[in-house]
PDB file of C-alpha atoms in Angstrom:
ATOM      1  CA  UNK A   1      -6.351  -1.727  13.545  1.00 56.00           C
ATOM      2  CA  UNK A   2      -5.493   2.064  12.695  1.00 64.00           C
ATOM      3  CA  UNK A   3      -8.881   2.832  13.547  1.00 87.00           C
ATOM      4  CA  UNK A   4      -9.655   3.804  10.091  1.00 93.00           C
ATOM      5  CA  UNK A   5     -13.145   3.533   8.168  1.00 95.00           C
ATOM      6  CA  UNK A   6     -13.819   3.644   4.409  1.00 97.00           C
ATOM      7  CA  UNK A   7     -17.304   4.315   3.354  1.00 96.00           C
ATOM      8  CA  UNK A   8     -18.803   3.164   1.440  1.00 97.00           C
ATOM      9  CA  UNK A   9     -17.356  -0.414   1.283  1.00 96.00           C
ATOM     10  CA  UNK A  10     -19.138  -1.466  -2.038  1.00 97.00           C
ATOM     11  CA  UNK A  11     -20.287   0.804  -5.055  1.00 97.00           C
ATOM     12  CA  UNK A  12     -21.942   0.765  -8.102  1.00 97.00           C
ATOM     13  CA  UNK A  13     -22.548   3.878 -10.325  1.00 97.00           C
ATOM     14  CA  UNK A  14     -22.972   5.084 -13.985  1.00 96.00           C
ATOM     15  CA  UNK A  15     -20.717   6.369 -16.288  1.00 97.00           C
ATOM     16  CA  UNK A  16     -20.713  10.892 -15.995  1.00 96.00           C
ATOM     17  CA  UNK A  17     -22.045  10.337 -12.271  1.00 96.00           C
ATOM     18  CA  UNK A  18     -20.338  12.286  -9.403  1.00 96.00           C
ATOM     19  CA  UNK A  19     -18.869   9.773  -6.872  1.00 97.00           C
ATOM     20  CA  UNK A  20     -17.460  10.298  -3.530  1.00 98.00           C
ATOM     21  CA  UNK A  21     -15.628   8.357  -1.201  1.00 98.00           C
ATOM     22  CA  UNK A  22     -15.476   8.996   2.692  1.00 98.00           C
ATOM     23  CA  UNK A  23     -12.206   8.026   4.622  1.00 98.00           C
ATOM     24  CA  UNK A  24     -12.769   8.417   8.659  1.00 97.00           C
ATOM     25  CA  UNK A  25      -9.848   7.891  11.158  1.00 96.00           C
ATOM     26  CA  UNK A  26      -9.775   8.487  15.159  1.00 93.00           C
ATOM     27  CA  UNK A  27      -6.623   8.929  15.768  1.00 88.00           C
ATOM     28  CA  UNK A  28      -5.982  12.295  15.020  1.00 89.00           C
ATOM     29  CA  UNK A  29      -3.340  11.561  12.566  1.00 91.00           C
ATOM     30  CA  UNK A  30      -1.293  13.657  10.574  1.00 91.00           C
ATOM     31  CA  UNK A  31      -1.088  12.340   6.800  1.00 92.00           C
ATOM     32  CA  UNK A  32      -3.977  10.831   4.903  1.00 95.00           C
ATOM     33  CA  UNK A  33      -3.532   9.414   0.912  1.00 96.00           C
ATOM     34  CA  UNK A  34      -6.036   8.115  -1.634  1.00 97.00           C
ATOM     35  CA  UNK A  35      -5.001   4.776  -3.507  1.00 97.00           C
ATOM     36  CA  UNK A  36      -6.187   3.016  -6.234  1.00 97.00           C
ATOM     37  CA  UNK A  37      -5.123  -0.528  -6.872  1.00 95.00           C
ATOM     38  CA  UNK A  38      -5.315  -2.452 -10.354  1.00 94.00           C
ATOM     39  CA  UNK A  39      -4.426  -5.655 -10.925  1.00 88.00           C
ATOM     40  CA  UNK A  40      -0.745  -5.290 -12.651  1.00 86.00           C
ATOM     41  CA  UNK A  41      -0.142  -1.965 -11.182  1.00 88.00           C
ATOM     42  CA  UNK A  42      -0.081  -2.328  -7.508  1.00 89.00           C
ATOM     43  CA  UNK A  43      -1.028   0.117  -5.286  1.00 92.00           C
ATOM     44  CA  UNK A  44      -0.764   3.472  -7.081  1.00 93.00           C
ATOM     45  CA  UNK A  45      -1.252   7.185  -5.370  1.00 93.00           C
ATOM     46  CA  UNK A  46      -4.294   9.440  -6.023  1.00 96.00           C
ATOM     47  CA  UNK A  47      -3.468  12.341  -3.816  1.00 96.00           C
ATOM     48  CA  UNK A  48      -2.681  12.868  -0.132  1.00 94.00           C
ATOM     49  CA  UNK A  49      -2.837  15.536   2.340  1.00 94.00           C
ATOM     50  CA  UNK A  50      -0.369  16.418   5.400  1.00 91.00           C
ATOM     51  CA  UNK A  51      -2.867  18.645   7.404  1.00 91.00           C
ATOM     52  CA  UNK A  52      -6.557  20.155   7.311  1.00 94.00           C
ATOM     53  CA  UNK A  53      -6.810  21.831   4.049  1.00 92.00           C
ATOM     54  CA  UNK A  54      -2.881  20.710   2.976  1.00 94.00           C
ATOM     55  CA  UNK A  55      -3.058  18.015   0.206  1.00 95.00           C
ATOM     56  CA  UNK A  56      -1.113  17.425  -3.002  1.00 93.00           C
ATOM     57  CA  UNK A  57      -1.240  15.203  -6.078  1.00 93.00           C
ATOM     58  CA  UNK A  58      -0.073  11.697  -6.130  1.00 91.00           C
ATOM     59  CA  UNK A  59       1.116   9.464  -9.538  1.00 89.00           C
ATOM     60  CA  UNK A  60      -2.493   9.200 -11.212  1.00 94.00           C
ATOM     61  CA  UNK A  61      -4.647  12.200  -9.757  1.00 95.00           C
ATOM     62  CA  UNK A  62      -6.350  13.303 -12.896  1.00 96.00           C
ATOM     63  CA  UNK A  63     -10.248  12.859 -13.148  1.00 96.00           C
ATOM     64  CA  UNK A  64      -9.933  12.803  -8.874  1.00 97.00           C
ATOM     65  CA  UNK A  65     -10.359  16.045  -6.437  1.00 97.00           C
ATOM     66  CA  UNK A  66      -9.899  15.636  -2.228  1.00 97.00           C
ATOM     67  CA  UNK A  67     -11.168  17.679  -0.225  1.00 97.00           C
ATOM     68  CA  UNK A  68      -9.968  17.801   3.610  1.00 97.00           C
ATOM     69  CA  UNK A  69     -11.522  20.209   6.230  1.00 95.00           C
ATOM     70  CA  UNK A  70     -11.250  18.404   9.626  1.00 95.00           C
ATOM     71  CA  UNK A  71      -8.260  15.937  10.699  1.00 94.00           C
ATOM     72  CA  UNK A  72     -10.287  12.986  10.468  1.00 96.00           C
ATOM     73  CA  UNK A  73     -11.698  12.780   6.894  1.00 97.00           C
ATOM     74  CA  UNK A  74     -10.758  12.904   3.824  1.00 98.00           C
ATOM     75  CA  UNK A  75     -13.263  12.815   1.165  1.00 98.00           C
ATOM     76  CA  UNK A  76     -12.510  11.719  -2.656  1.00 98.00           C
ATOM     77  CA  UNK A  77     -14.429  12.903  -5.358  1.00 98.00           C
ATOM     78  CA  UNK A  78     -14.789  11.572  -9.017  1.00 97.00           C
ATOM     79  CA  UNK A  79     -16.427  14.464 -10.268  1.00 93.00           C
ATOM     80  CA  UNK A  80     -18.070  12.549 -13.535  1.00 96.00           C
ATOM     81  CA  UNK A  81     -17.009   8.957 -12.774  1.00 96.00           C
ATOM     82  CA  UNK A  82     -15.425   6.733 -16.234  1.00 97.00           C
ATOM     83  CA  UNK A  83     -15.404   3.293 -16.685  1.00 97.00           C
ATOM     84  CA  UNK A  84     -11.576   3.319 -16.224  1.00 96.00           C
ATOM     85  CA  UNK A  85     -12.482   4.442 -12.625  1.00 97.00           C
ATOM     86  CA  UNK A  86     -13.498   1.261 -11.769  1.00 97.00           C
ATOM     87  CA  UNK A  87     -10.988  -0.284  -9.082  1.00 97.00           C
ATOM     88  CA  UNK A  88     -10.935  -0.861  -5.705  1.00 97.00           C
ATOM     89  CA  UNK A  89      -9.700   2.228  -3.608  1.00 98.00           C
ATOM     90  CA  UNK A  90      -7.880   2.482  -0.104  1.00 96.00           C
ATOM     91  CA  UNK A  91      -7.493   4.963   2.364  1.00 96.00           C
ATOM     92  CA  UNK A  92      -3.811   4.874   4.226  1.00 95.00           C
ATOM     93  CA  UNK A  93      -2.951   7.139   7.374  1.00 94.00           C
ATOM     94  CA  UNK A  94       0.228   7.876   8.349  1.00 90.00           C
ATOM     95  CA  UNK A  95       1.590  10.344  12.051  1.00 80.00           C
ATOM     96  CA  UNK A  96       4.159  12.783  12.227  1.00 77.00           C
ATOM     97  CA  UNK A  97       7.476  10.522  12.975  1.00 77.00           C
ATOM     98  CA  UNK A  98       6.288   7.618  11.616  1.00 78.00           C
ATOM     99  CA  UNK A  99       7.135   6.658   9.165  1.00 84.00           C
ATOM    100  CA  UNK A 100       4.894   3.601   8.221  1.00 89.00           C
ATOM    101  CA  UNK A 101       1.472   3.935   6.070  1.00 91.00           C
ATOM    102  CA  UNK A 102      -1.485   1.957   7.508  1.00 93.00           C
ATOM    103  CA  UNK A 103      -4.420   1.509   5.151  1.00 94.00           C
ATOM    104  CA  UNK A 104      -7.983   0.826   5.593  1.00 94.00           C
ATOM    105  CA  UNK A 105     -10.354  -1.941   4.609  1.00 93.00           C
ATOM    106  CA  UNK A 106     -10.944  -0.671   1.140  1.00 95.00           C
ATOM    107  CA  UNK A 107     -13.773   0.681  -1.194  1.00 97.00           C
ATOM    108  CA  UNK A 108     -15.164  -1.386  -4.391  1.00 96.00           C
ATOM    109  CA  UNK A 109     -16.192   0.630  -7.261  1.00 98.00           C
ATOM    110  CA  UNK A 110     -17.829  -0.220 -10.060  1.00 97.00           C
ATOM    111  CA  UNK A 111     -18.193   2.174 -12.796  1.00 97.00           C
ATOM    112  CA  UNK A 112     -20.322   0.904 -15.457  1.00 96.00           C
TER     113      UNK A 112
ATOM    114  CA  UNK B   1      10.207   8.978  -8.609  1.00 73.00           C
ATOM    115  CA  UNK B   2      11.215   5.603  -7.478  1.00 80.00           C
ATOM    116  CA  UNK B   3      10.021   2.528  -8.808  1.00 88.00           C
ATOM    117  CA  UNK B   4       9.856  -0.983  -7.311  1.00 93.00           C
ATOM    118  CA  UNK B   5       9.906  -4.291  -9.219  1.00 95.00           C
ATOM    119  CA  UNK B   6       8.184  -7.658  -7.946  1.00 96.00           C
ATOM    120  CA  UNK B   7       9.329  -9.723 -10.815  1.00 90.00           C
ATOM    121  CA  UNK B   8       7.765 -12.868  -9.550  1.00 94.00           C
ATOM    122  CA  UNK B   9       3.893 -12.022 -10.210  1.00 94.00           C
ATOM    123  CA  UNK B  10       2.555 -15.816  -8.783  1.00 96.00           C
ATOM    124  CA  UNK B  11       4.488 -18.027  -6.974  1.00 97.00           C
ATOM    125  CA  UNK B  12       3.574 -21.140  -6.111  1.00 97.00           C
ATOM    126  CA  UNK B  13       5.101 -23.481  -3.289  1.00 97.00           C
ATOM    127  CA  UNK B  14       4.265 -26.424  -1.212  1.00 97.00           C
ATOM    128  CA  UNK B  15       3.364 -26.438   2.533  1.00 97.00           C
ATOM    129  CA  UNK B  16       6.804 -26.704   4.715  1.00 97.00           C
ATOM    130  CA  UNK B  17       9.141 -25.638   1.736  1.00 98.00           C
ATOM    131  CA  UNK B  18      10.874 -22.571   1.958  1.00 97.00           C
ATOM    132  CA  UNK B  19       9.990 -19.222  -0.490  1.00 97.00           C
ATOM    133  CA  UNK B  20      11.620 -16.275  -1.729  1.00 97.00           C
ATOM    134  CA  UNK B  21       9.713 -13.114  -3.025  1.00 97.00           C
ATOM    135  CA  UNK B  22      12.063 -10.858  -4.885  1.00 97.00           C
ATOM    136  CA  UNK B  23      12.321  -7.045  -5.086  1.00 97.00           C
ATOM    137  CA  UNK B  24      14.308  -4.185  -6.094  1.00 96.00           C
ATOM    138  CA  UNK B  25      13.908  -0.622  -6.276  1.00 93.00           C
ATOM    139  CA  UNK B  26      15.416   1.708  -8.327  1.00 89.00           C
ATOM    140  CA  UNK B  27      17.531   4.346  -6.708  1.00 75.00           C
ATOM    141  CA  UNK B  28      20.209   4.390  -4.368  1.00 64.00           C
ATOM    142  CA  UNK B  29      19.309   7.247  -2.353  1.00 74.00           C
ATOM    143  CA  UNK B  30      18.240   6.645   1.076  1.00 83.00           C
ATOM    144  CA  UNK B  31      14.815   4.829   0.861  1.00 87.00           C
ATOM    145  CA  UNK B  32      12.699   2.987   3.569  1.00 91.00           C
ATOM    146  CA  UNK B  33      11.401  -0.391   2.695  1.00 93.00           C
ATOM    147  CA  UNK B  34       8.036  -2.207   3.515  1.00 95.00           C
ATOM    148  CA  UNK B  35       6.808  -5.799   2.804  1.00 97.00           C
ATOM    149  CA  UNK B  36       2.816  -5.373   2.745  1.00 96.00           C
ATOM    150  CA  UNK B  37       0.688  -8.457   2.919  1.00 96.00           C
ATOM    151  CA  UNK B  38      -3.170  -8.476   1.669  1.00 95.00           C
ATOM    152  CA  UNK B  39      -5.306 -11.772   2.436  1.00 93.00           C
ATOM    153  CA  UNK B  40      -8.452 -11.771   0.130  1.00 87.00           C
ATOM    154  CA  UNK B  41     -11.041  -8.664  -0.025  1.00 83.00           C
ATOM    155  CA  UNK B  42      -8.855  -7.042   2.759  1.00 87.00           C
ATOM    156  CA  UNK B  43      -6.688  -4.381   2.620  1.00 89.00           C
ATOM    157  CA  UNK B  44      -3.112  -4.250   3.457  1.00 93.00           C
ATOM    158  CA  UNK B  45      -1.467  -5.361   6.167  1.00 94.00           C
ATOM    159  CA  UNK B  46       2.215  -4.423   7.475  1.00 94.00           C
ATOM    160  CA  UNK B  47       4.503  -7.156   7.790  1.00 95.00           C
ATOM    161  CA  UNK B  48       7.793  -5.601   8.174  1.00 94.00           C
ATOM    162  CA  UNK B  49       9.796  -2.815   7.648  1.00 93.00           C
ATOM    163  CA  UNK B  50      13.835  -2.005   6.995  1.00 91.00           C
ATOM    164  CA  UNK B  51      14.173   1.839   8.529  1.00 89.00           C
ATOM    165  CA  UNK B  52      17.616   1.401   9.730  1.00 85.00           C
ATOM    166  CA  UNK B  53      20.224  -0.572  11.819  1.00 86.00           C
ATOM    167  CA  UNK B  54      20.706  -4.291  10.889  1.00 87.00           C
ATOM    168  CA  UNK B  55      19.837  -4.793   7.212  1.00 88.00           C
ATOM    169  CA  UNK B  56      17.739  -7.979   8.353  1.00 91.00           C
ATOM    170  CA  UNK B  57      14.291  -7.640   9.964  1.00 91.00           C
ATOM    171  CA  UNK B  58      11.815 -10.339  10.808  1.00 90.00           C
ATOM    172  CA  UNK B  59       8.354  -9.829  11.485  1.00 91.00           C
ATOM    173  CA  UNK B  60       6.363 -12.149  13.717  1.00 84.00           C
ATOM    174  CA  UNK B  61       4.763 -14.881  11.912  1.00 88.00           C
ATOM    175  CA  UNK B  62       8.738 -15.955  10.017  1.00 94.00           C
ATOM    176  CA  UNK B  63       9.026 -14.227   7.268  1.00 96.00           C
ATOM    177  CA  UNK B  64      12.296 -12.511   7.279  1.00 96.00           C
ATOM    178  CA  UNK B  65      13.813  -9.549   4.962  1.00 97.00           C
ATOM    179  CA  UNK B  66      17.321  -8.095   4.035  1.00 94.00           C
ATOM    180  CA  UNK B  67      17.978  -4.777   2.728  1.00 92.00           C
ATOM    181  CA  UNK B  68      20.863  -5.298   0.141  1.00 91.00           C
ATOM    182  CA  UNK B  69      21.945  -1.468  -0.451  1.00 88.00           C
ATOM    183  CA  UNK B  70      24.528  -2.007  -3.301  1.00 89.00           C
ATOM    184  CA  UNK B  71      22.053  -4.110  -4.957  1.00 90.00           C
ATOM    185  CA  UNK B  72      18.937  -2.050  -4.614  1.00 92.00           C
ATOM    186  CA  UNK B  73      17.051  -5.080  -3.108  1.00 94.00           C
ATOM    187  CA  UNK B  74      14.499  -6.007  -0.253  1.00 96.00           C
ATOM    188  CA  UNK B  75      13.869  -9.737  -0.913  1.00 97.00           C
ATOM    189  CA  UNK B  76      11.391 -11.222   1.536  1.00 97.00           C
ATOM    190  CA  UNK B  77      11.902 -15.280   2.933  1.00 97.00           C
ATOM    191  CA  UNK B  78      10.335 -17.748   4.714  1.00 97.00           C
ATOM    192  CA  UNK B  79      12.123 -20.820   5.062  1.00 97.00           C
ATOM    193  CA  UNK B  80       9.015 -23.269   6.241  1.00 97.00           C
ATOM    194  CA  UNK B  81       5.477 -21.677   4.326  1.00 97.00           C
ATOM    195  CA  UNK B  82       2.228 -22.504   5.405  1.00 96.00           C
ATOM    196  CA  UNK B  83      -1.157 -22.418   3.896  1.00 96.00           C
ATOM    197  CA  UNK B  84      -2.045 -19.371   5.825  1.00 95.00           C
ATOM    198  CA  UNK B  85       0.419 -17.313   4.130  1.00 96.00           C
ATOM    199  CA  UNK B  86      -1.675 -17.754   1.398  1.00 96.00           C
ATOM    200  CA  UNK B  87      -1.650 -14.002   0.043  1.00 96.00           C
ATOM    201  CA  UNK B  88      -1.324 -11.660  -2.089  1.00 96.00           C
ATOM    202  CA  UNK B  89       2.839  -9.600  -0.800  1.00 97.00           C
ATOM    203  CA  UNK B  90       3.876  -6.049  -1.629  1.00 96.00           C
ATOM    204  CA  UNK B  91       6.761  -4.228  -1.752  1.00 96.00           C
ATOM    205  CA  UNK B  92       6.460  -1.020  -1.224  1.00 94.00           C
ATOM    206  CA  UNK B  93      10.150   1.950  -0.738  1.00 92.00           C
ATOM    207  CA  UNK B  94       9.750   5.563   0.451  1.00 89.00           C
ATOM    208  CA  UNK B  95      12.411   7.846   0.080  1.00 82.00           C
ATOM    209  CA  UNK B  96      14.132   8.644   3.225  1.00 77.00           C
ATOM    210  CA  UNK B  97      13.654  12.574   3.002  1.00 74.00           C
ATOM    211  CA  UNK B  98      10.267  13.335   1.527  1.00 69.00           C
ATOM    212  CA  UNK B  99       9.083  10.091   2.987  1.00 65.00           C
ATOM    213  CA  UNK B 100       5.072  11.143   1.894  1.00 71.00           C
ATOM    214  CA  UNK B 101       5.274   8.997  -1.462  1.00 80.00           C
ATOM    215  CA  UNK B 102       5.202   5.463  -1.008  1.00 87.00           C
ATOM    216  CA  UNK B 103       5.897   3.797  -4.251  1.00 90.00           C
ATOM    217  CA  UNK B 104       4.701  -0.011  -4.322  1.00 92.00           C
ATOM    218  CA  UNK B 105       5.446  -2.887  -6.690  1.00 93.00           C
ATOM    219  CA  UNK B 106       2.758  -4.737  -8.786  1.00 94.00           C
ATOM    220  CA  UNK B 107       2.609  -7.706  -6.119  1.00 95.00           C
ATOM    221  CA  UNK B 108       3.647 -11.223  -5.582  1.00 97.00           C
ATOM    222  CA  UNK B 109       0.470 -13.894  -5.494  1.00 96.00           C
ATOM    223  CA  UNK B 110       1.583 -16.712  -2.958  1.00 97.00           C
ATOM    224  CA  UNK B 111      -0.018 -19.969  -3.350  1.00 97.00           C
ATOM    225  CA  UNK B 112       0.853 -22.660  -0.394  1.00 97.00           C
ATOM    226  CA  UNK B 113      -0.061 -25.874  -1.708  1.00 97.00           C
ATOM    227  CA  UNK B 114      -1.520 -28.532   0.506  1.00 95.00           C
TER     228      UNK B 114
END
């Protein structure tokens, strides 16, 4: 356990509705990323940041904005959510030095 | 960008037989390597991990993996299976020197039959 919470775990919403997604860690690590993960596509990055206010774009980050002002969240935001934004999305946290990702329990949304 | 290729998507195997999940990555340039393990409605779980030194790592539970450089491969075996390891396996590479991109493969269902 990397002592990292996704909320919320489960989510329905409506097509053109603002969405976002809380991930919490308490660890006070360095590097946070935003998945998504589709059946026949893996795991696939959103965006990540490496520090309060430091983030970048990942592989698929259109239609997605982050937002990180303290070390331990890192909020994603679908600002008008589609039906292709249905997936389920994970939270992974990685330290300075280390270089493994751990990820977090996962968020189910539903776009419809 | 690297990219990593599971090309077994299910794999079936009886209980006490041994298993092989393949992968390869694309470049040649210095990469980590992860095997990833995700049991129903959880997320993902470490397993093991090829940073450097001996090309074979193990993890706990008996799955082993070798890092095969000239072949761009990171195939992951367990010579006795059992239903536990029931899961859903990813491979996942980072390159060595950027290191904040993980790059993962589409995934390898395991299916342990009784």
């Amino acid at each position: 356990d990397a002592g990292i919470t996704q909320s919320p775990r489960h989510k329905v919403t409506e097509t053109g509705t603002p969405v976002t997604l809380r991930c919490h860690q308490t660890e006070n690590h360095r590097y946070m990323y935003w998945y998504r993960q589709d059946p026949g596509h893996g795991l696939r990055l959103i965006h990540y940041s490496y520090g309060v206010k430091d983030t970048d774009k990942g592989e698929v980050s259109d239609g997605y904005s982050v937002s990180r002002s303290k070390t331990e969240d890192f909020l994603l935001t679908l600002e008008s959510a589609t039906s292709s934004q249905t997936s389920v999305y994970f939270c992974a946290i990685r330290s300075t030095g280390e270089e493994t990702q751990y990820f977090g329990p996962g968020t189910r949304l539903l776009v419809l | 960008a690297q990219s990593v290729t599971q090309l077994d998507s299910q794999v079936p195997v009886f209980e006490e037989a041994p298993v092989e999940l393949r992968c390869n990555y694309s470049s040649s340039v210095s990469v980590y390597l992860f095997w990833y393990v995700q049991y129903p409605n959880q997320g993902l779980q470490l397993l093991l991990k090829y940073l450097s030194g001996s090309t074979l790592v193990e993890s706990i539970n008996g799955f082993e993996a070798e890092f095969n450089k000239s072949q761009t491969s990171f195939h992951l075996r367990k010579p006795s299976v059992h239903i536990s390891d029931t899961a859903e396996y990813f491979c996942a590479v980072s390159d060595r020197f950027t290191g904040n991109q993980f790059y993962f493969g589409t995934g390898t269902s395991l299916t342990v039959i009784p």
